[in-house]
Amino acid sequence: MDEIWKEIEDIATENGGFIKTSQIEKIGISRQKIKKYVDEGALEVIKKGLYAIANDVPDEYVKIQMQSTKVIFSYGAALFLWDMSDRVPHQIDVTVPQGTNMTRIKNRNENLRFHYVTKDLYEVGITQTTSPQGGTVWLYDKERCICDLIRDKEKTEMQLYSQAIKEYFKGKPNYRKLLKYGKMFDIEDKIRTYMEVLT
């Protein structure tokens, strides 16, 4: 590849494998040149104005979140990121506010499973952690994950459910936060039962 391509690769390296149109234009590379690289299969379009080097494997979790600021990793995906599940998720669970149009991101990512919640519940427990490839990602904290599991026990695979509950209670559980969330999700009594049995 040419000297211009080397500059694009340098930008990608500095930004976790991703490049924005604005970053490319800042160093004097035209949109026509960007389109040429896309047409040749050298650049992959992540979303409008965002690219990755086609043969590189950018951080999958970061790649998903860069497509929408509304996407929060939850359920099995969050449990995996918290080391509360040893199962690498084939379907990546994400939660978004009800009424959010996710058509574009769904079309680009067949492995995503969406959960929709009201805006007030959507914001409960959002935090950050590091993905397996070292990127910073948004997900629900451990207490929110436990509440989601208890709320949706019938829809959750038993092995995943049991491992996550055991891992949480044998770690450093934050009972105050767990009960606070439990009240919001109307499952406080169920949480108290788990606390009595597992502590």
Short mmCIF file of C-alpha atoms in Angstrom, two decimals:
data_model
loop_
_atom_site.label_atom_id
_atom_site.label_comp_id
_atom_site.label_asym_id
_atom_site.label_seq_id
_atom_site.Cartn_x
_atom_site.Cartn_y
_atom_site.Cartn_z
CA MET A 1 0.00 0.00 0.00
CA ASP A 2 1.01 3.65 -0.41
CA GLU A 3 2.19 6.33 2.00
CA ILE A 4 -1.36 7.60 2.55
CA TRP A 5 -2.43 4.11 3.63
CA LYS A 6 0.43 4.01 6.15
CA GLU A 7 -0.93 7.20 7.72
CA ILE A 8 -4.42 5.67 7.95
CA GLU A 9 -2.98 2.54 9.61
CA ASP A 10 -1.14 4.74 12.13
CA ILE A 11 -4.42 6.48 13.05
CA ALA A 12 -6.13 3.10 13.49
CA THR A 13 -3.29 1.83 15.72
CA GLU A 14 -3.58 4.89 17.96
CA ASN A 15 -7.39 4.52 18.22
CA GLY A 16 -7.88 0.86 19.08
CA GLY A 17 -8.30 -0.20 15.45
CA PHE A 18 -10.84 2.47 14.47
CA ILE A 19 -10.66 5.54 12.24
CA LYS A 20 -13.09 8.45 11.91
CA THR A 21 -13.61 10.37 8.67
CA SER A 22 -12.72 13.58 10.54
CA GLN A 23 -9.34 12.11 11.58
CA ILE A 24 -8.50 11.11 8.02
CA GLU A 25 -9.56 14.48 6.61
CA LYS A 26 -7.52 16.29 9.28
CA ILE A 27 -4.31 14.94 7.73
CA GLY A 28 -5.43 16.03 4.25
CA ILE A 29 -6.87 12.79 2.86
CA SER A 30 -9.98 13.31 0.73
CA ARG A 31 -13.32 11.50 1.06
CA GLN A 32 -12.78 10.16 -2.47
CA LYS A 33 -9.60 8.42 -1.28
CA ILE A 34 -11.50 6.97 1.71
CA LYS A 35 -14.20 5.66 -0.66
CA LYS A 36 -11.51 4.11 -2.87
CA TYR A 37 -10.11 2.17 0.10
CA VAL A 38 -13.63 1.02 1.05
CA ASP A 39 -14.37 -0.09 -2.54
CA GLU A 40 -11.06 -1.99 -2.67
CA GLY A 41 -11.98 -3.78 0.57
CA ALA A 42 -9.11 -2.27 2.56
CA LEU A 43 -11.38 -0.25 4.88
CA GLU A 44 -14.52 -1.64 6.52
CA VAL A 45 -17.43 0.70 7.24
CA ILE A 46 -18.52 0.34 10.88
CA LYS A 47 -21.10 3.12 10.60
CA LYS A 48 -21.31 6.43 8.77
CA GLY A 49 -18.04 8.26 9.38
CA LEU A 50 -16.36 5.35 11.20
CA TYR A 51 -14.06 2.70 9.72
CA ALA A 52 -11.72 -0.14 10.64
CA ILE A 53 -8.85 -1.74 8.73
CA ALA A 54 -10.60 -4.64 6.95
CA ASN A 55 -8.18 -7.45 7.80
CA ASP A 56 -7.61 -6.37 11.39
CA VAL A 57 -9.77 -7.74 14.16
CA PRO A 58 -10.80 -4.68 16.16
CA ASP A 59 -12.23 -5.16 19.63
CA GLU A 60 -15.68 -6.68 19.00
CA TYR A 61 -17.26 -5.12 22.09
CA VAL A 62 -15.88 -1.66 21.31
CA LYS A 63 -16.93 -2.06 17.67
CA ILE A 64 -20.54 -2.73 18.73
CA GLN A 65 -20.68 0.24 21.08
CA MET A 66 -19.13 2.61 18.56
CA GLN A 67 -22.19 1.97 16.38
CA SER A 68 -24.59 3.29 19.03
CA THR A 69 -24.09 5.19 22.27
CA LYS A 70 -27.35 3.66 23.56
CA VAL A 71 -26.05 0.06 23.59
CA ILE A 72 -25.22 -1.25 27.10
CA PHE A 73 -23.85 -4.79 27.50
CA SER A 74 -26.13 -6.84 29.73
CA TYR A 75 -27.16 -10.39 30.71
CA GLY A 76 -24.73 -13.04 29.36
CA ALA A 77 -22.39 -10.50 27.73
CA ALA A 78 -22.05 -8.44 30.93
CA LEU A 79 -21.63 -11.58 33.05
CA PHE A 80 -18.80 -12.71 30.75
CA LEU A 81 -17.13 -9.28 30.95
CA TRP A 82 -17.38 -9.39 34.77
CA ASP A 83 -15.92 -12.95 34.90
CA MET A 84 -19.19 -14.18 36.41
CA SER A 85 -19.61 -16.59 33.50
CA ASP A 86 -16.93 -18.68 31.78
CA ARG A 87 -19.03 -18.94 28.64
CA VAL A 88 -17.95 -16.79 25.67
CA PRO A 89 -21.30 -15.49 24.39
CA HIS A 90 -22.24 -16.45 20.81
CA GLN A 91 -25.15 -14.04 21.05
CA ILE A 92 -24.17 -10.76 22.66
CA ASP A 93 -26.85 -9.32 24.93
CA VAL A 94 -27.37 -5.57 24.90
CA THR A 95 -29.98 -3.37 26.54
CA VAL A 96 -31.38 -0.18 25.01
CA PRO A 97 -34.21 2.19 25.95
CA GLN A 98 -37.69 1.31 24.66
CA GLY A 99 -38.52 3.05 21.41
CA THR A 100 -34.89 3.26 20.22
CA ASN A 101 -34.55 2.46 16.52
CA MET A 102 -31.89 -0.24 16.27
CA THR A 103 -32.56 -1.33 12.67
CA ARG A 104 -29.14 -0.30 11.30
CA ILE A 105 -27.13 -1.88 14.08
CA LYS A 106 -29.27 -5.07 13.89
CA ASN A 107 -28.58 -5.34 10.17
CA ARG A 108 -24.84 -4.99 10.73
CA ASN A 109 -24.63 -7.36 13.73
CA GLU A 110 -26.63 -10.57 13.52
CA ASN A 111 -25.10 -11.85 16.76
CA LEU A 112 -26.77 -9.17 18.93
CA ARG A 113 -29.77 -9.93 21.15
CA PHE A 114 -31.67 -6.80 22.19
CA HIS A 115 -33.46 -6.18 25.49
CA TYR A 116 -35.70 -3.12 25.70
CA VAL A 117 -36.48 -1.37 29.00
CA THR A 118 -38.09 1.89 30.10
CA LYS A 119 -35.73 4.87 30.24
CA ASP A 120 -35.73 5.05 34.07
CA LEU A 121 -34.69 1.37 34.37
CA TYR A 122 -32.27 1.59 31.43
CA GLU A 123 -30.03 4.01 33.36
CA VAL A 124 -29.80 1.91 36.54
CA GLY A 125 -26.31 0.51 37.10
CA ILE A 126 -24.50 1.69 33.97
CA THR A 127 -20.73 1.53 34.47
CA GLN A 128 -17.51 0.78 32.58
CA THR A 129 -15.02 -2.07 32.42
CA THR A 130 -12.27 -3.35 30.14
CA SER A 131 -13.07 -5.80 27.35
CA PRO A 132 -10.95 -8.96 26.77
CA GLN A 133 -9.01 -7.03 24.10
CA GLY A 134 -8.38 -4.07 26.39
CA GLY A 135 -11.01 -1.60 25.17
CA THR A 136 -13.24 0.44 27.49
CA VAL A 137 -16.90 -0.61 27.27
CA TRP A 138 -20.21 0.34 28.91
CA LEU A 139 -22.15 -2.39 30.71
CA TYR A 140 -24.36 -2.92 33.75
CA ASP A 141 -22.73 -3.37 37.13
CA LYS A 142 -22.84 -6.75 38.87
CA GLU A 143 -25.85 -5.86 41.03
CA ARG A 144 -27.91 -4.84 37.99
CA CYS A 145 -26.89 -8.09 36.25
CA ILE A 146 -28.12 -10.12 39.23
CA CYS A 147 -31.43 -8.22 39.26
CA ASP A 148 -31.91 -8.83 35.53
CA LEU A 149 -31.23 -12.55 36.01
CA ILE A 150 -33.70 -12.86 38.89
CA ARG A 151 -36.36 -10.89 36.97
CA ASP A 152 -35.95 -13.05 33.85
CA LYS A 153 -35.12 -16.39 35.48
CA GLU A 154 -37.55 -18.32 33.26
CA LYS A 155 -35.84 -17.01 30.09
CA THR A 156 -32.29 -17.65 31.34
CA GLU A 157 -30.32 -20.85 30.84
CA MET A 158 -30.04 -22.58 34.21
CA GLN A 159 -26.27 -23.17 34.09
CA LEU A 160 -25.57 -19.50 33.32
CA TYR A 161 -28.01 -18.42 36.04
CA SER A 162 -26.54 -20.69 38.74
CA GLN A 163 -22.92 -19.82 37.98
CA ALA A 164 -23.56 -16.07 37.99
CA ILE A 165 -25.51 -16.13 41.27
CA LYS A 166 -22.82 -18.26 42.98
CA GLU A 167 -19.97 -16.09 41.64
CA TYR A 168 -21.66 -12.92 42.83
CA PHE A 169 -22.41 -14.08 46.37
CA LYS A 170 -18.99 -15.70 46.90
CA GLY A 171 -17.26 -12.48 45.79
CA LYS A 172 -17.79 -9.11 47.49
CA PRO A 173 -21.52 -8.53 47.21
CA ASN A 174 -22.83 -5.00 47.69
CA TYR A 175 -26.05 -5.82 49.57
CA ARG A 176 -27.10 -2.21 49.95
CA LYS A 177 -26.94 -1.57 46.23
CA LEU A 178 -28.53 -4.95 45.43
CA LEU A 179 -31.52 -4.23 47.69
CA LYS A 180 -31.82 -0.68 46.32
CA TYR A 181 -32.01 -2.06 42.77
CA GLY A 182 -34.31 -4.85 43.94
CA LYS A 183 -36.80 -2.25 45.17
CA MET A 184 -36.70 -0.45 41.78
CA PHE A 185 -37.29 -3.71 39.90
CA ASP A 186 -39.92 -4.93 42.39
CA ILE A 187 -37.93 -8.07 43.35
CA GLU A 188 -36.68 -7.05 46.80
CA ASP A 189 -38.26 -10.09 48.53
CA LYS A 190 -36.60 -12.51 46.08
CA ILE A 191 -33.23 -10.86 46.65
CA ARG A 192 -33.63 -11.10 50.44
CA THR A 193 -34.34 -14.84 50.03
CA TYR A 194 -31.12 -15.30 48.04
CA MET A 195 -29.18 -13.34 50.65
CA GLU A 196 -30.50 -15.59 53.44
CA VAL A 197 -29.71 -18.80 51.57
CA LEU A 198 -26.31 -17.89 50.09
CA THR A 199 -24.68 -15.84 52.84
#
